[in-house]
PDB file of C-alpha atoms in Angstrom:
ATOM      1  CA  UNK A  13      -0.005   0.152   0.068  1.00 87.00           C
ATOM      2  CA  UNK A  14       1.410   3.244  -1.238  1.00 90.00           C
ATOM      3  CA  UNK A  15      -0.212   6.049   0.834  1.00 92.00           C
ATOM      4  CA  UNK A  16       0.133  10.460   1.170  1.00 92.00           C
ATOM      5  CA  UNK A  17       0.329  10.176   4.822  1.00 91.00           C
ATOM      6  CA  UNK A  18      -1.504  13.792   5.889  1.00 91.00           C
ATOM      7  CA  UNK A  19      -4.588  12.836   2.816  1.00 92.00           C
ATOM      8  CA  UNK A  20      -4.512   9.273   4.044  1.00 92.00           C
ATOM      9  CA  UNK A  21      -4.921  10.676   7.667  1.00 89.00           C
ATOM     10  CA  UNK A  22      -7.896  12.402   6.648  1.00 89.00           C
ATOM     11  CA  UNK A  23      -9.374  10.628   4.335  1.00 88.00           C
ATOM     12  CA  UNK A  24      -9.241   6.889   6.798  1.00 86.00           C
ATOM     13  CA  UNK A  25     -10.525   6.144   9.721  1.00 81.00           C
ATOM     14  CA  UNK A  26      -9.741   3.105  12.741  1.00 80.00           C
ATOM     15  CA  UNK A  27     -12.006   3.039  15.336  1.00 68.00           C
ATOM     16  CA  UNK A  28     -10.561   5.367  17.966  1.00 54.00           C
ATOM     17  CA  UNK A  29     -12.324   3.267  21.405  1.00 45.00           C
ATOM     18  CA  UNK A  30     -11.112  -0.085  19.640  1.00 48.00           C
ATOM     19  CA  UNK A  31      -7.482   1.375  18.163  1.00 46.00           C
ATOM     20  CA  UNK A  32      -5.664   1.360  22.210  1.00 51.00           C
ATOM     21  CA  UNK A  33      -6.989  -2.467  22.004  1.00 62.00           C
ATOM     22  CA  UNK A  34      -5.566  -3.101  18.374  1.00 76.00           C
ATOM     23  CA  UNK A  35      -2.280  -1.415  18.456  1.00 82.00           C
ATOM     24  CA  UNK A  36       0.046   0.163  21.263  1.00 83.00           C
ATOM     25  CA  UNK A  37      -0.493   3.639  20.201  1.00 84.00           C
ATOM     26  CA  UNK A  38      -3.122   6.009  17.995  1.00 85.00           C
ATOM     27  CA  UNK A  39      -2.423   5.062  14.291  1.00 87.00           C
ATOM     28  CA  UNK A  40      -1.828   8.485  13.401  1.00 89.00           C
ATOM     29  CA  UNK A  41       1.527   8.594  15.730  1.00 90.00           C
ATOM     30  CA  UNK A  42       2.193   5.723  12.694  1.00 91.00           C
ATOM     31  CA  UNK A  43       1.794   8.066  10.280  1.00 92.00           C
ATOM     32  CA  UNK A  44       3.625  10.481  11.552  1.00 92.00           C
ATOM     33  CA  UNK A  45       6.733   8.031  11.674  1.00 92.00           C
ATOM     34  CA  UNK A  46       5.947   6.696   8.124  1.00 92.00           C
ATOM     35  CA  UNK A  47       6.672  11.271   6.962  1.00 91.00           C
ATOM     36  CA  UNK A  48       9.604  11.279   8.624  1.00 91.00           C
ATOM     37  CA  UNK A  49      11.068   8.384   7.024  1.00 90.00           C
ATOM     38  CA  UNK A  50      11.300   8.858   3.284  1.00 89.00           C
ATOM     39  CA  UNK A  51      12.412   5.143   2.657  1.00 90.00           C
ATOM     40  CA  UNK A  52      10.385   3.994   5.357  1.00 91.00           C
ATOM     41  CA  UNK A  53       7.305   1.138   6.045  1.00 93.00           C
ATOM     42  CA  UNK A  54       4.803   0.360   7.984  1.00 93.00           C
ATOM     43  CA  UNK A  55       4.154  -3.348   8.522  1.00 92.00           C
ATOM     44  CA  UNK A  56       2.234  -5.853   9.688  1.00 91.00           C
ATOM     45  CA  UNK A  57       3.264  -7.817  13.648  1.00 90.00           C
ATOM     46  CA  UNK A  58       2.207 -11.073  11.326  1.00 89.00           C
ATOM     47  CA  UNK A  59       4.836  -9.911   8.799  1.00 91.00           C
ATOM     48  CA  UNK A  60       7.593  -8.851  11.296  1.00 91.00           C
ATOM     49  CA  UNK A  61       7.271 -12.314  13.648  1.00 91.00           C
ATOM     50  CA  UNK A  62       7.494 -14.120   9.724  1.00 90.00           C
ATOM     51  CA  UNK A  63      10.960 -12.280   9.606  1.00 90.00           C
ATOM     52  CA  UNK A  64      11.873 -11.935  12.501  1.00 91.00           C
ATOM     53  CA  UNK A  65      11.985  -7.650  12.456  1.00 90.00           C
ATOM     54  CA  UNK A  66      11.839  -5.196  14.921  1.00 90.00           C
ATOM     55  CA  UNK A  67      11.379  -1.412  14.275  1.00 90.00           C
ATOM     56  CA  UNK A  68      14.448   0.044  13.259  1.00 88.00           C
ATOM     57  CA  UNK A  69      15.412  -3.051  10.977  1.00 90.00           C
ATOM     58  CA  UNK A  70      15.887  -3.128   7.239  1.00 90.00           C
ATOM     59  CA  UNK A  71      13.691  -4.710   4.794  1.00 88.00           C
ATOM     60  CA  UNK A  72      14.385  -5.511   1.366  1.00 87.00           C
ATOM     61  CA  UNK A  73      10.856  -5.979  -0.591  1.00 84.00           C
ATOM     62  CA  UNK A  74      10.525  -6.363  -4.540  1.00 81.00           C
ATOM     63  CA  UNK A  75       7.247  -5.862  -7.499  1.00 74.00           C
ATOM     64  CA  UNK A  76       7.225  -8.003 -10.275  1.00 66.00           C
ATOM     65  CA  UNK A  77       6.380  -7.316 -13.638  1.00 57.00           C
ATOM     66  CA  UNK A  78       2.842  -6.486 -13.755  1.00 55.00           C
ATOM     67  CA  UNK A  79       2.981  -7.770 -17.900  1.00 55.00           C
ATOM     68  CA  UNK A  80       5.535 -10.816 -17.270  1.00 49.00           C
ATOM     69  CA  UNK A  81       4.481 -14.642 -17.906  1.00 46.00           C
ATOM     70  CA  UNK A  82       6.900 -15.638 -15.366  1.00 53.00           C
ATOM     71  CA  UNK A  83       6.316 -14.627 -11.621  1.00 55.00           C
ATOM     72  CA  UNK A  84      10.034 -15.030 -10.960  1.00 58.00           C
ATOM     73  CA  UNK A  85      10.797 -11.550 -12.895  1.00 61.00           C
ATOM     74  CA  UNK A  86      11.274  -9.135 -10.614  1.00 59.00           C
ATOM     75  CA  UNK A  87      10.804  -5.627 -11.950  1.00 65.00           C
ATOM     76  CA  UNK A  88      12.514  -3.593  -9.522  1.00 72.00           C
ATOM     77  CA  UNK A  89      13.594  -3.687  -5.629  1.00 78.00           C
ATOM     78  CA  UNK A  90      13.595  -0.772  -2.639  1.00 81.00           C
ATOM     79  CA  UNK A  91      15.666  -0.879   0.354  1.00 86.00           C
ATOM     80  CA  UNK A  92      13.299   0.272   3.068  1.00 89.00           C
ATOM     81  CA  UNK A  93      13.622   0.771   6.989  1.00 91.00           C
ATOM     82  CA  UNK A  94      10.886  -0.492   9.457  1.00 92.00           C
ATOM     83  CA  UNK A  95       9.595   2.651  11.487  1.00 92.00           C
ATOM     84  CA  UNK A  96       6.655   1.170  12.866  1.00 91.00           C
ATOM     85  CA  UNK A  97       4.539  -2.612  13.290  1.00 92.00           C
ATOM     86  CA  UNK A  98       1.000  -2.444  13.285  1.00 90.00           C
ATOM     87  CA  UNK A  99      -1.733  -5.043  14.296  1.00 87.00           C
ATOM     88  CA  UNK A 100      -4.581  -3.413  12.551  1.00 85.00           C
ATOM     89  CA  UNK A 101      -4.613  -0.554   9.347  1.00 88.00           C
ATOM     90  CA  UNK A 102      -7.621   0.960   7.729  1.00 87.00           C
ATOM     91  CA  UNK A 103      -8.070  -1.452   4.954  1.00 83.00           C
ATOM     92  CA  UNK A 104      -5.837  -3.998   5.927  1.00 86.00           C
ATOM     93  CA  UNK A 105      -7.799  -7.795   6.256  1.00 83.00           C
ATOM     94  CA  UNK A 106      -5.436  -9.570   8.238  1.00 83.00           C
ATOM     95  CA  UNK A 107      -7.399 -13.274   7.043  1.00 81.00           C
ATOM     96  CA  UNK A 108      -9.464 -14.195   3.783  1.00 78.00           C
ATOM     97  CA  UNK A 109     -11.240 -17.106   2.819  1.00 75.00           C
ATOM     98  CA  UNK A 110     -11.402 -18.621  -0.334  1.00 75.00           C
ATOM     99  CA  UNK A 111     -13.920 -21.683  -1.134  1.00 73.00           C
ATOM    100  CA  UNK A 112     -12.840 -24.111  -3.745  1.00 74.00           C
ATOM    101  CA  UNK A 113     -14.810 -25.925  -6.470  1.00 72.00           C
ATOM    102  CA  UNK A 114     -15.636 -28.560  -3.685  1.00 77.00           C
ATOM    103  CA  UNK A 115     -16.901 -26.222  -1.319  1.00 73.00           C
ATOM    104  CA  UNK A 116     -14.164 -26.973   0.526  1.00 78.00           C
ATOM    105  CA  UNK A 117     -12.831 -23.172   2.902  1.00 72.00           C
ATOM    106  CA  UNK A 118      -9.576 -22.040   2.877  1.00 78.00           C
ATOM    107  CA  UNK A 119      -7.993 -19.739   5.374  1.00 77.00           C
ATOM    108  CA  UNK A 120      -5.172 -17.411   4.362  1.00 82.00           C
ATOM    109  CA  UNK A 121      -3.056 -14.760   5.808  1.00 84.00           C
ATOM    110  CA  UNK A 122      -2.281 -11.413   4.229  1.00 88.00           C
ATOM    111  CA  UNK A 123       0.686  -9.421   5.270  1.00 90.00           C
ATOM    112  CA  UNK A 124       0.856  -5.949   5.033  1.00 91.00           C
ATOM    113  CA  UNK A 125       3.618  -3.338   3.473  1.00 92.00           C
ATOM    114  CA  UNK A 126       2.911   0.663   3.679  1.00 92.00           C
ATOM    115  CA  UNK A 127       5.131   2.869   1.918  1.00 92.00           C
ATOM    116  CA  UNK A 128       5.388   6.569   1.008  1.00 92.00           C
ATOM    117  CA  UNK A 129       3.250   7.073  -1.892  1.00 91.00           C
ATOM    118  CA  UNK A 130       6.107   9.932  -3.587  1.00 89.00           C
ATOM    119  CA  UNK A 131       8.697   6.870  -2.957  1.00 88.00           C
ATOM    120  CA  UNK A 132       7.478   3.608  -4.363  1.00 87.00           C
ATOM    121  CA  UNK A 133       6.204   6.252  -7.902  1.00 86.00           C
ATOM    122  CA  UNK A 134       9.671   7.331  -8.201  1.00 85.00           C
ATOM    123  CA  UNK A 135      11.390   3.296  -7.341  1.00 82.00           C
ATOM    124  CA  UNK A 136       8.451   0.871  -9.494  1.00 80.00           C
ATOM    125  CA  UNK A 137       6.751   3.675 -11.471  1.00 75.00           C
ATOM    126  CA  UNK A 138       2.903   4.362 -12.708  1.00 74.00           C
ATOM    127  CA  UNK A 139       1.220   1.010 -13.025  1.00 66.00           C
ATOM    128  CA  UNK A 140      -0.922   2.076 -16.604  1.00 63.00           C
ATOM    129  CA  UNK A 141      -4.479   1.690 -16.000  1.00 63.00           C
ATOM    130  CA  UNK A 142      -5.728   0.298 -19.495  1.00 65.00           C
ATOM    131  CA  UNK A 143      -7.033  -2.981 -19.031  1.00 67.00           C
ATOM    132  CA  UNK A 144      -7.564  -5.689 -22.104  1.00 71.00           C
ATOM    133  CA  UNK A 145     -10.310  -8.444 -21.787  1.00 74.00           C
ATOM    134  CA  UNK A 146     -11.267 -10.970 -24.524  1.00 78.00           C
ATOM    135  CA  UNK A 147     -14.971 -11.180 -24.128  1.00 79.00           C
ATOM    136  CA  UNK A 148     -16.847 -14.106 -24.651  1.00 81.00           C
ATOM    137  CA  UNK A 149     -19.075 -14.513 -28.093  1.00 82.00           C
ATOM    138  CA  UNK A 150     -21.967 -12.277 -27.685  1.00 81.00           C
ATOM    139  CA  UNK A 151     -21.241 -10.382 -24.658  1.00 81.00           C
ATOM    140  CA  UNK A 152     -19.933  -6.532 -24.883  1.00 80.00           C
ATOM    141  CA  UNK A 153     -18.735  -4.396 -22.041  1.00 77.00           C
ATOM    142  CA  UNK A 154     -22.344  -3.204 -20.791  1.00 78.00           C
ATOM    143  CA  UNK A 155     -22.089  -7.062 -19.192  1.00 76.00           C
ATOM    144  CA  UNK A 156     -19.133  -6.355 -17.526  1.00 74.00           C
ATOM    145  CA  UNK A 157     -20.172  -3.131 -16.252  1.00 73.00           C
ATOM    146  CA  UNK A 158     -23.520  -4.503 -14.807  1.00 71.00           C
ATOM    147  CA  UNK A 159     -21.710  -7.438 -13.086  1.00 69.00           C
ATOM    148  CA  UNK A 160     -19.559  -4.540 -11.313  1.00 68.00           C
ATOM    149  CA  UNK A 161     -20.103  -4.839  -7.329  1.00 61.00           C
ATOM    150  CA  UNK A 162     -19.723  -1.507  -5.666  1.00 62.00           C
ATOM    151  CA  UNK A 163     -19.070  -1.405  -1.916  1.00 59.00           C
ATOM    152  CA  UNK A 164     -22.605  -0.028  -1.102  1.00 66.00           C
ATOM    153  CA  UNK A 165     -23.830  -2.215  -3.105  1.00 74.00           C
ATOM    154  CA  UNK A 166     -23.036  -5.437  -0.328  1.00 71.00           C
ATOM    155  CA  UNK A 167     -23.874  -3.394   2.334  1.00 71.00           C
ATOM    156  CA  UNK A 168     -27.436  -3.125   1.095  1.00 75.00           C
ATOM    157  CA  UNK A 169     -27.132  -6.826  -0.239  1.00 75.00           C
ATOM    158  CA  UNK A 170     -26.043  -7.745   3.247  1.00 72.00           C
ATOM    159  CA  UNK A 171     -28.498  -5.797   4.796  1.00 74.00           C
ATOM    160  CA  UNK A 172     -31.535  -7.134   2.968  1.00 79.00           C
ATOM    161  CA  UNK A 173     -30.150 -10.908   3.531  1.00 78.00           C
ATOM    162  CA  UNK A 174     -32.548 -13.280   5.600  1.00 80.00           C
ATOM    163  CA  UNK A 175     -30.341 -13.414   8.652  1.00 75.00           C
ATOM    164  CA  UNK A 176     -30.212 -10.420   9.353  1.00 76.00           C
ATOM    165  CA  UNK A 177     -34.008  -9.440   8.637  1.00 83.00           C
ATOM    166  CA  UNK A 178     -35.077 -12.296  10.842  1.00 84.00           C
ATOM    167  CA  UNK A 179     -32.294 -10.953  13.526  1.00 79.00           C
ATOM    168  CA  UNK A 180     -33.850  -7.562  13.086  1.00 81.00           C
ATOM    169  CA  UNK A 181     -37.425  -8.775  12.622  1.00 85.00           C
ATOM    170  CA  UNK A 182     -36.674 -10.893  16.302  1.00 85.00           C
ATOM    171  CA  UNK A 183     -35.033  -8.043  17.974  1.00 83.00           C
ATOM    172  CA  UNK A 184     -37.992  -5.602  17.016  1.00 86.00           C
ATOM    173  CA  UNK A 185     -41.170  -7.873  18.069  1.00 90.00           C
ATOM    174  CA  UNK A 186     -39.013  -8.673  21.437  1.00 87.00           C
ATOM    175  CA  UNK A 187     -39.314  -4.670  22.093  1.00 85.00           C
ATOM    176  CA  UNK A 188     -42.850  -4.091  21.111  1.00 88.00           C
ATOM    177  CA  UNK A 189     -43.653  -7.133  23.277  1.00 91.00           C
ATOM    178  CA  UNK A 190     -41.491  -6.054  26.237  1.00 87.00           C
ATOM    179  CA  UNK A 191     -42.893  -2.697  26.102  1.00 85.00           C
ATOM    180  CA  UNK A 192     -46.338  -3.816  26.278  1.00 89.00           C
ATOM    181  CA  UNK A 193     -45.736  -6.416  28.704  1.00 90.00           C
ATOM    182  CA  UNK A 194     -43.817  -3.689  31.032  1.00 85.00           C
ATOM    183  CA  UNK A 195     -46.891  -1.194  30.059  1.00 85.00           C
ATOM    184  CA  UNK A 196     -49.405  -3.441  31.228  1.00 88.00           C
ATOM    185  CA  UNK A 197     -47.695  -4.158  34.424  1.00 87.00           C
ATOM    186  CA  UNK A 198     -47.419  -0.356  35.151  1.00 83.00           C
ATOM    187  CA  UNK A 199     -50.990   0.489  34.435  1.00 84.00           C
ATOM    188  CA  UNK A 200     -52.248  -3.132  37.033  1.00 86.00           C
ATOM    189  CA  UNK A 201     -49.769  -1.195  39.717  1.00 84.00           C
ATOM    190  CA  UNK A 202     -51.474   1.848  39.590  1.00 80.00           C
ATOM    191  CA  UNK A 203     -54.965   0.861  38.980  1.00 82.00           C
ATOM    192  CA  UNK A 204     -54.548  -1.494  42.629  1.00 85.00           C
ATOM    193  CA  UNK A 205     -53.023   1.282  43.838  1.00 81.00           C
ATOM    194  CA  UNK A 206     -55.454   3.714  43.147  1.00 78.00           C
ATOM    195  CA  UNK A 207     -57.964   1.703  44.556  1.00 79.00           C
ATOM    196  CA  UNK A 208     -56.379   0.896  47.643  1.00 80.00           C
ATOM    197  CA  UNK A 209     -55.677   5.021  47.948  1.00 78.00           C
ATOM    198  CA  UNK A 210     -59.493   5.743  47.377  1.00 76.00           C
ATOM    199  CA  UNK A 211     -60.557   6.840  51.017  1.00 76.00           C
ATOM    200  CA  UNK A 212     -57.350   8.315  51.191  1.00 78.00           C
ATOM    201  CA  UNK A 213     -57.911  10.590  48.130  1.00 75.00           C
ATOM    202  CA  UNK A 214     -61.662  11.387  49.595  1.00 76.00           C
ATOM    203  CA  UNK A 215     -59.520  12.669  52.529  1.00 78.00           C
ATOM    204  CA  UNK A 216     -57.420  14.865  50.467  1.00 77.00           C
ATOM    205  CA  UNK A 217     -60.495  16.605  48.660  1.00 74.00           C
ATOM    206  CA  UNK A 218     -61.926  16.940  51.600  1.00 76.00           C
ATOM    207  CA  UNK A 219     -59.125  19.073  53.076  1.00 79.00           C
ATOM    208  CA  UNK A 220     -59.444  21.125  50.227  1.00 79.00           C
ATOM    209  CA  UNK A 221     -57.450  19.606  47.629  1.00 79.00           C
ATOM    210  CA  UNK A 222     -58.586  20.152  44.128  1.00 81.00           C
ATOM    211  CA  UNK A 223     -58.285  17.459  41.549  1.00 77.00           C
ATOM    212  CA  UNK A 224     -55.734  19.076  39.879  1.00 82.00           C
ATOM    213  CA  UNK A 225     -53.820  19.173  42.410  1.00 84.00           C
ATOM    214  CA  UNK A 226     -54.260  15.111  43.417  1.00 79.00           C
ATOM    215  CA  UNK A 227     -53.021  14.796  39.830  1.00 78.00           C
ATOM    216  CA  UNK A 228     -50.021  16.713  40.148  1.00 84.00           C
ATOM    217  CA  UNK A 229     -49.514  14.655  43.172  1.00 84.00           C
ATOM    218  CA  UNK A 230     -49.704  11.429  41.276  1.00 78.00           C
ATOM    219  CA  UNK A 231     -47.322  12.766  38.177  1.00 79.00           C
ATOM    220  CA  UNK A 232     -44.858  13.843  40.912  1.00 84.00           C
ATOM    221  CA  UNK A 233     -45.080  10.112  41.904  1.00 81.00           C
ATOM    222  CA  UNK A 234     -44.909   8.748  38.427  1.00 76.00           C
ATOM    223  CA  UNK A 235     -41.824  10.511  38.096  1.00 77.00           C
ATOM    224  CA  UNK A 236     -39.664   9.524  40.942  1.00 80.00           C
ATOM    225  CA  UNK A 237     -40.513   6.222  40.817  1.00 78.00           C
ATOM    226  CA  UNK A 238     -40.555   5.773  36.893  1.00 76.00           C
ATOM    227  CA  UNK A 239     -37.750   7.669  36.303  1.00 77.00           C
ATOM    228  CA  UNK A 240     -35.123   6.097  37.838  1.00 80.00           C
ATOM    229  CA  UNK A 241     -36.261   2.703  36.870  1.00 82.00           C
ATOM    230  CA  UNK A 242     -36.242   3.985  33.063  1.00 79.00           C
ATOM    231  CA  UNK A 243     -32.204   5.074  33.427  1.00 82.00           C
ATOM    232  CA  UNK A 244     -31.543   1.844  35.629  1.00 86.00           C
ATOM    233  CA  UNK A 245     -32.998  -0.363  32.407  1.00 83.00           C
ATOM    234  CA  UNK A 246     -31.218   1.831  30.053  1.00 81.00           C
ATOM    235  CA  UNK A 247     -28.245   1.191  31.852  1.00 85.00           C
ATOM    236  CA  UNK A 248     -28.414  -2.488  31.981  1.00 87.00           C
ATOM    237  CA  UNK A 249     -29.699  -2.756  28.211  1.00 82.00           C
ATOM    238  CA  UNK A 250     -26.350  -0.627  26.654  1.00 80.00           C
ATOM    239  CA  UNK A 251     -24.376  -2.951  28.986  1.00 83.00           C
ATOM    240  CA  UNK A 252     -26.140  -6.215  27.883  1.00 82.00           C
ATOM    241  CA  UNK A 253     -25.650  -5.374  24.722  1.00 77.00           C
ATOM    242  CA  UNK A 254     -22.033  -4.537  24.682  1.00 75.00           C
ATOM    243  CA  UNK A 255     -21.620  -7.807  26.536  1.00 77.00           C
ATOM    244  CA  UNK A 256     -23.738 -10.080  23.764  1.00 77.00           C
ATOM    245  CA  UNK A 257     -23.088  -8.486  20.684  1.00 73.00           C
ATOM    246  CA  UNK A 258     -20.065 -10.739  20.489  1.00 70.00           C
ATOM    247  CA  UNK A 259     -22.248 -13.802  20.578  1.00 74.00           C
ATOM    248  CA  UNK A 260     -24.301 -12.078  17.814  1.00 73.00           C
ATOM    249  CA  UNK A 261     -20.957 -11.831  15.956  1.00 69.00           C
ATOM    250  CA  UNK A 262     -20.090 -15.206  15.718  1.00 70.00           C
ATOM    251  CA  UNK A 263     -23.475 -16.178  13.983  1.00 68.00           C
ATOM    252  CA  UNK A 264     -22.649 -13.049  11.255  1.00 68.00           C
ATOM    253  CA  UNK A 265     -18.419 -13.143  11.140  1.00 66.00           C
ATOM    254  CA  UNK A 266     -17.565 -16.687  12.287  1.00 62.00           C
ATOM    255  CA  UNK A 267     -13.544 -15.931  10.802  1.00 63.00           C
ATOM    256  CA  UNK A 268     -10.653 -14.817  12.165  1.00 64.00           C
ATOM    257  CA  UNK A 269     -10.817 -10.631  11.851  1.00 64.00           C
ATOM    258  CA  UNK A 270      -7.575  -8.402  13.015  1.00 61.00           C
ATOM    259  CA  UNK A 271     -10.016  -5.660  14.556  1.00 68.00           C
ATOM    260  CA  UNK A 272     -13.026  -6.613  16.389  1.00 65.00           C
ATOM    261  CA  UNK A 273     -16.657  -5.985  16.109  1.00 65.00           C
ATOM    262  CA  UNK A 274     -17.646  -2.565  17.348  1.00 67.00           C
ATOM    263  CA  UNK A 275     -21.129  -1.628  18.957  1.00 65.00           C
ATOM    264  CA  UNK A 276     -22.433   1.775  17.558  1.00 70.00           C
ATOM    265  CA  UNK A 277     -24.980   3.674  19.359  1.00 72.00           C
ATOM    266  CA  UNK A 278     -26.136   6.400  16.931  1.00 77.00           C
ATOM    267  CA  UNK A 279     -27.857   9.127  18.848  1.00 81.00           C
ATOM    268  CA  UNK A 280     -30.916   9.788  15.894  1.00 85.00           C
ATOM    269  CA  UNK A 281     -32.245   5.727  17.421  1.00 81.00           C
ATOM    270  CA  UNK A 282     -31.694   6.580  21.329  1.00 81.00           C
ATOM    271  CA  UNK A 283     -33.813   9.401  20.466  1.00 86.00           C
ATOM    272  CA  UNK A 284     -36.128   7.516  18.730  1.00 86.00           C
ATOM    273  CA  UNK A 285     -36.326   5.064  21.744  1.00 83.00           C
ATOM    274  CA  UNK A 286     -36.863   8.110  24.154  1.00 83.00           C
ATOM    275  CA  UNK A 287     -39.199   8.914  22.663  1.00 87.00           C
ATOM    276  CA  UNK A 288     -41.456   6.041  22.486  1.00 86.00           C
ATOM    277  CA  UNK A 289     -40.757   4.861  26.096  1.00 82.00           C
ATOM    278  CA  UNK A 290     -42.102   9.044  26.720  1.00 84.00           C
ATOM    279  CA  UNK A 291     -45.045   8.508  24.783  1.00 87.00           C
ATOM    280  CA  UNK A 292     -46.156   4.670  26.483  1.00 84.00           C
ATOM    281  CA  UNK A 293     -45.214   6.357  30.152  1.00 80.00           C
ATOM    282  CA  UNK A 294     -47.773   9.215  28.651  1.00 84.00           C
ATOM    283  CA  UNK A 295     -50.536   7.270  27.751  1.00 86.00           C
ATOM    284  CA  UNK A 296     -50.416   5.106  30.553  1.00 82.00           C
ATOM    285  CA  UNK A 297     -50.744   8.860  32.608  1.00 79.00           C
ATOM    286  CA  UNK A 298     -53.094   9.617  30.458  1.00 84.00           C
ATOM    287  CA  UNK A 299     -55.321   6.330  31.952  1.00 84.00           C
ATOM    288  CA  UNK A 300     -55.072   6.708  34.899  1.00 79.00           C
ATOM    289  CA  UNK A 301     -56.095   9.955  35.058  1.00 78.00           C
ATOM    290  CA  UNK A 302     -59.440   9.382  33.086  1.00 82.00           C
ATOM    291  CA  UNK A 303     -59.349   6.318  35.882  1.00 78.00           C
ATOM    292  CA  UNK A 304     -59.048   8.914  38.758  1.00 73.00           C
ATOM    293  CA  UNK A 305     -61.684  11.376  37.149  1.00 75.00           C
ATOM    294  CA  UNK A 306     -63.797   8.411  37.091  1.00 75.00           C
ATOM    295  CA  UNK A 307     -63.801   7.300  40.810  1.00 70.00           C
ATOM    296  CA  UNK A 308     -66.355   8.138  43.116  1.00 66.00           C
ATOM    297  CA  UNK A 309     -63.863   9.972  45.730  1.00 60.00           C
ATOM    298  CA  UNK A 310     -66.337  11.656  48.381  1.00 57.00           C
ATOM    299  CA  UNK A 311     -68.559   8.372  48.037  1.00 60.00           C
ATOM    300  CA  UNK A 312     -65.246   6.780  49.174  1.00 53.00           C
ATOM    301  CA  UNK A 313     -65.185   9.245  51.954  1.00 54.00           C
ATOM    302  CA  UNK A 314     -68.872   8.480  53.315  1.00 55.00           C
ATOM    303  CA  UNK A 315     -68.176   5.041  53.014  1.00 49.00           C
ATOM    304  CA  UNK A 316     -64.834   5.543  55.354  1.00 48.00           C
ATOM    305  CA  UNK A 317     -67.247   7.277  58.117  1.00 48.00           C
ATOM    306  CA  UNK A 318     -70.107   4.588  58.053  1.00 47.00           C
ATOM    307  CA  UNK A 319     -67.864   1.851  58.692  1.00 47.00           C
TER     308      UNK A 319
END
């Protein structure tokens, strides 16, 4: 890989929350070291282990003639200095998997060498971008364009796959059922509480409290009794997601990866989730207010006097 360190650092991205677990330092430090050494390179840790290299050692790498039929025909070589060793780097996949005609999957380990773009162009020159192809009978260039797959198309295909759709549907259904069960349980608790406190409300009304003040008192009780459980539930949910998402990744990503699975929490999703919870609490409050309004508090007070 040949890069301009400044432009590459401004364009590429490596998750900062995972970078400390992947590399010993932030990957920008490795770019700075490469920028200081025109003849320096950044190599992967598996390559350093295979060749017994460390930072400061010399390395000679070669490039083969692109047009050569003989794989042993070397085009040019370069003697460079190892200025950094990394485990993870943007665009680097350490493990690749190939499936043969019989369906057997073979794991292959890839190495990484990152050099300065200007040095590579000066030493090896630019490779022509012209591509010559022998088309089959009846095939045109448009057929080739149709079969080219972009990165966005791959993402869309993964999102629309049956496994992802089933998993998303399962999570959505679980959330809806949990919301319904919690709302029903919340309403049952308050209905039983209001029935038990019906005489108490009658006493409050007899002492001069308005119905609006009684509702405000119940609203404050709901805020203090429901706000902390909502915060606790959100904390438990985030912790459970961080802990169990790796189990889910076993299904989608059973192969080895030099960069671990990262949990993304989008602010828009959290706002939507918070809005749904507030709507559920508001609906419960409206039901409780209507129930309180339909209660015959004065009659309950007379029954308390008779008893």
